[in-house]
């Protein structure tokens, strides 16, 4: 699948302000600087649809993009500056947790992970809680172009082992680079398949 048209649709500062749940949507989340905006732009074949390098402390918004008039791509706020605290809500904020627990049309939440960095507690906490709550997730490793083959396979093996300590099987996994385009087609094909089940 190739995206023909990608347009900004709406920013929401509260989950209940998000667009009507009348078509499938796919959300992207990860710690700040993980490469989320770059990947969204790559998938949409646009230079600056999603704003890169968001400033810490900036107003947190959920951004909906209309894709081909058929589905929404959702850019969720990065969670890198949060501290792990007692509840999911206090760690990731009301905006993110309300969004995830309420959107009935969320077909898949893509959790972005920087392939260069060892597993972070906050990522693991987030992924585990999504799985516990029955949220369909897929893992998206970013910036794979920054690693050589050996580093890449070593890092990915470590992730896999760590995750399999918690889970019986891995969710769908994608390896991507916004620089060389790795993984974009696989991601879009995955989305296309899910769209056909809507
Ligand atoms: P965000 O904060 O998650 O939206 O991250 P950005 O998309 O703004 O990316 C953060 C930094 O990483 C920027 O300097 C990007 O140019 C760089 N970056 C993002 N994706 C890639 C990638 O796939 N490869 C390389 N080499 N750099 C990337």
Coordinates of C-alpha atoms and ligand atoms in Angstrom, one line a residue:
X1 CA 0.0 0.0 0.0
X2 CA 1.1 3.5 -0.7
X3 CA -0.5 6.5 1.0
X4 CA -1.9 8.9 -1.6
X5 CA -3.1 11.6 0.7
X6 CA -2.2 12.5 4.2
X7 CA -3.6 15.6 5.9
X8 CA -3.6 17.0 9.3
X9 CA -7.2 16.5 10.7
X10 CA -7.4 17.6 14.3
X11 CA -5.4 18.2 17.6
X12 CA -7.1 17.1 20.8
X13 CA -6.1 18.1 24.3
X14 CA -8.6 15.6 25.8
X15 CA -9.4 12.1 24.7
X16 CA -13.1 12.9 24.4
X17 CA -12.3 15.6 21.8
X18 CA -10.9 13.1 19.4
X19 CA -12.8 12.6 16.1
X20 CA -15.7 10.2 15.8
X21 CA -14.7 6.6 15.9
X22 CA -16.2 5.9 12.4
X23 CA -13.1 4.5 10.8
X24 CA -10.0 2.5 11.8
X25 CA -7.1 4.2 13.5
X26 CA -3.5 3.4 14.2
X27 CA -1.6 5.3 16.9
X28 CA 2.1 5.8 17.3
X29 CA 3.8 6.3 20.7
X30 CA 7.2 6.1 22.2
X31 CA 9.7 8.0 24.4
X32 CA 10.6 11.5 23.1
X33 CA 13.3 11.5 20.4
X34 CA 12.6 7.9 19.5
X35 CA 12.0 8.9 15.9
X36 CA 8.2 9.0 15.9
X37 CA 7.7 12.1 13.8
X38 CA 10.4 11.0 11.3
X39 CA 8.7 7.6 10.9
X40 CA 5.2 9.1 10.5
X41 CA 6.6 11.5 7.8
X42 CA 8.3 8.6 6.1
X43 CA 5.2 6.5 6.0
X44 CA 3.2 9.3 4.6
X45 CA 5.9 10.3 2.2
X46 CA 5.8 13.9 3.5
X47 CA 8.6 16.1 4.9
X48 CA 7.0 17.7 7.8
X49 CA 3.5 16.4 8.4
X50 CA 4.4 15.4 12.0
X51 CA 6.6 17.9 13.7
X52 CA 10.0 16.6 14.6
X53 CA 11.9 17.0 17.9
X54 CA 9.0 18.2 20.1
X55 CA 10.1 20.4 23.0
X56 CA 9.8 19.0 26.5
X57 CA 7.0 20.6 28.5
X58 CA 5.1 21.7 25.3
X59 CA 1.4 21.3 25.4
X60 CA 0.6 17.6 25.0
X61 CA -1.8 16.9 22.2
X62 CA -3.2 14.0 20.3
X63 CA -2.8 14.6 16.6
X64 CA -5.1 12.9 14.1
X65 CA -4.1 12.7 10.4
X66 CA -6.6 11.7 7.7
X67 CA -5.1 9.1 5.5
X68 CA -6.7 8.7 2.1
X69 CA -10.1 9.6 3.6
X70 CA -10.1 6.0 5.0
X71 CA -8.3 5.8 8.2
X72 CA -6.6 7.9 10.9
X73 CA -3.0 7.9 11.8
X74 CA -2.6 9.2 15.3
X75 CA 0.5 10.9 16.7
X76 CA 0.4 10.5 20.5
X77 CA 2.5 12.6 22.8
X78 CA 6.0 11.2 23.7
X79 CA 6.4 10.0 27.2
X80 CA 10.1 10.4 27.8
X81 CA 10.0 13.0 30.5
X82 CA 7.6 11.2 32.8
X83 CA 8.9 9.4 35.9
X84 CA 7.7 5.9 36.6
X85 CA 5.2 6.4 39.4
X86 CA 2.4 4.4 41.1
X87 CA -0.3 4.4 38.6
X88 CA -0.3 4.2 34.8
X89 CA -2.2 7.5 34.7
X90 CA 0.4 9.3 36.8
X91 CA 3.3 7.9 34.7
X92 CA 1.9 8.4 31.2
X93 CA -0.6 11.1 31.9
X94 CA -4.4 11.3 31.7
X95 CA -4.3 12.2 28.0
X96 CA -2.5 9.0 26.9
X97 CA -4.2 6.6 29.3
X98 CA -7.7 8.1 28.6
X99 CA -7.1 7.8 24.8
X100 CA -5.9 4.3 24.9
X101 CA -8.6 3.0 27.2
X102 CA -11.4 4.7 25.3
X103 CA -10.8 4.5 21.5
X104 CA -12.9 1.7 20.1
X105 CA -11.5 2.1 16.6
X106 CA -7.9 1.7 17.7
X107 CA -6.8 -1.2 15.5
X108 CA -3.2 -1.2 16.6
X109 CA -0.9 0.9 18.9
X110 CA 2.6 1.0 17.5
X111 CA 5.1 1.2 20.3
X112 CA 8.3 2.7 19.1
X113 CA 11.6 1.7 20.5
X114 CA 15.0 3.1 19.6
X115 CA 16.9 0.0 18.4
X116 CA 20.3 1.4 19.8
X117 CA 19.2 1.7 23.4
X118 CA 18.8 -1.1 25.9
X119 CA 15.3 -1.8 27.2
X120 CA 14.1 1.0 29.4
X121 CA 11.9 0.4 32.4
X122 CA 9.3 2.8 31.2
X123 CA 8.9 1.1 27.9
X124 CA 8.5 -2.3 29.5
X125 CA 6.0 -0.9 31.9
X126 CA 4.1 0.7 29.1
X127 CA 4.1 -2.4 26.9
X128 CA 3.1 -4.8 29.7
X129 CA 0.2 -2.6 30.8
X130 CA -1.0 -2.4 27.2
X131 CA -1.0 -6.2 26.9
X132 CA -2.7 -6.6 30.3
X133 CA -5.4 -4.3 29.2
X134 CA -5.9 -6.1 25.9
X135 CA -4.7 -3.2 23.7
X136 CA -3.5 -4.6 20.4
X137 CA 0.2 -3.5 20.1
X138 CA 3.0 -4.0 17.7
X139 CA 6.6 -3.1 18.4
X140 CA 8.5 -0.8 16.0
X141 CA 12.2 -0.6 16.3
X142 CA 13.5 2.7 15.0
X143 CA 16.8 4.0 13.6
X144 CA 18.1 0.6 12.6
X145 CA 20.4 2.3 10.1
X146 CA 22.5 3.5 13.0
X147 CA 23.6 -0.1 13.9
X148 CA 25.8 -2.5 12.0
X149 CA 24.5 -6.0 11.5
X150 CA 26.2 -7.5 14.6
X151 CA 25.0 -4.7 16.9
X152 CA 21.5 -5.0 15.4
X153 CA 21.2 -8.7 16.0
X154 CA 22.7 -8.5 19.4
X155 CA 20.3 -5.8 20.5
X156 CA 17.3 -7.4 19.0
X157 CA 18.1 -10.7 20.6
X158 CA 18.4 -9.0 24.0
X159 CA 15.0 -7.4 23.6
X160 CA 13.4 -10.6 22.5
X161 CA 14.8 -12.5 25.5
X162 CA 13.7 -9.8 27.9
X163 CA 10.2 -9.6 26.5
X164 CA 9.8 -13.4 26.5
X165 CA 10.4 -13.3 30.3
X166 CA 7.1 -11.6 30.5
X167 CA 5.1 -12.7 27.5
X168 CA 4.5 -16.1 26.0
X169 CA 4.9 -14.8 22.5
X170 CA 6.0 -11.6 20.9
X171 CA 3.5 -9.2 19.3
X172 CA 4.1 -8.2 15.7
X173 CA 7.5 -6.6 15.4
X174 CA 8.8 -4.2 12.7
X175 CA 12.3 -3.0 12.1
X176 CA 12.4 0.4 10.6
X177 CA 14.6 3.3 9.5
X178 CA 13.3 6.7 8.4
X179 CA 16.6 7.3 6.8
X180 CA 16.6 4.3 4.3
X181 CA 12.9 3.5 4.4
X182 CA 13.4 0.0 5.9
X183 CA 10.1 -1.4 7.3
X184 CA 7.7 1.2 5.9
X185 CA 6.2 -1.1 3.3
X186 CA 5.8 -3.9 5.9
X187 CA 4.1 -1.5 8.3
X188 CA 1.7 -0.1 5.6
X189 CA 0.9 -3.7 4.4
X190 CA 0.1 -4.6 8.0
X191 CA -2.2 -1.6 8.3
X192 CA -3.9 -2.4 5.0
X193 CA -4.6 -5.9 6.1
X194 CA -6.2 -4.7 9.3
X195 CA -8.2 -2.1 7.4
X196 CA -9.7 -4.8 5.4
X197 CA -11.1 -6.4 8.6
X198 CA -12.8 -3.1 9.7
Ligands
LIG1 P1 10.4 12.2 18.0 O1 10.7 13.1 19.1 O2 10.1 10.8 18.5 O3 9.3 12.7 17.1 O4 11.7 12.0 17.1 P2 12.2 12.7 15.8 O5 11.5 12.1 14.6 O6 12.1 14.1 15.9 O7 13.7 12.2 15.7 C1 14.6 12.5 16.7 C2 16.0 12.6 16.0 O8 16.4 11.3 15.5 C3 16.1 13.5 14.9 O9 17.3 14.2 14.9 C4 15.9 12.6 13.7 O10 16.6 13.1 12.5 C5 16.6 11.4 14.1 N1 16.1 10.2 13.5 C6 14.8 9.8 13.5 N2 14.6 8.6 12.9 C7 15.8 8.3 12.4 C8 16.3 7.1 11.6 O11 15.5 6.2 11.3 N3 17.6 7.1 11.3 C9 18.5 8.1 11.7 N4 19.7 7.9 11.4 N5 18.1 9.1 12.5 C10 16.7 9.2 12.8

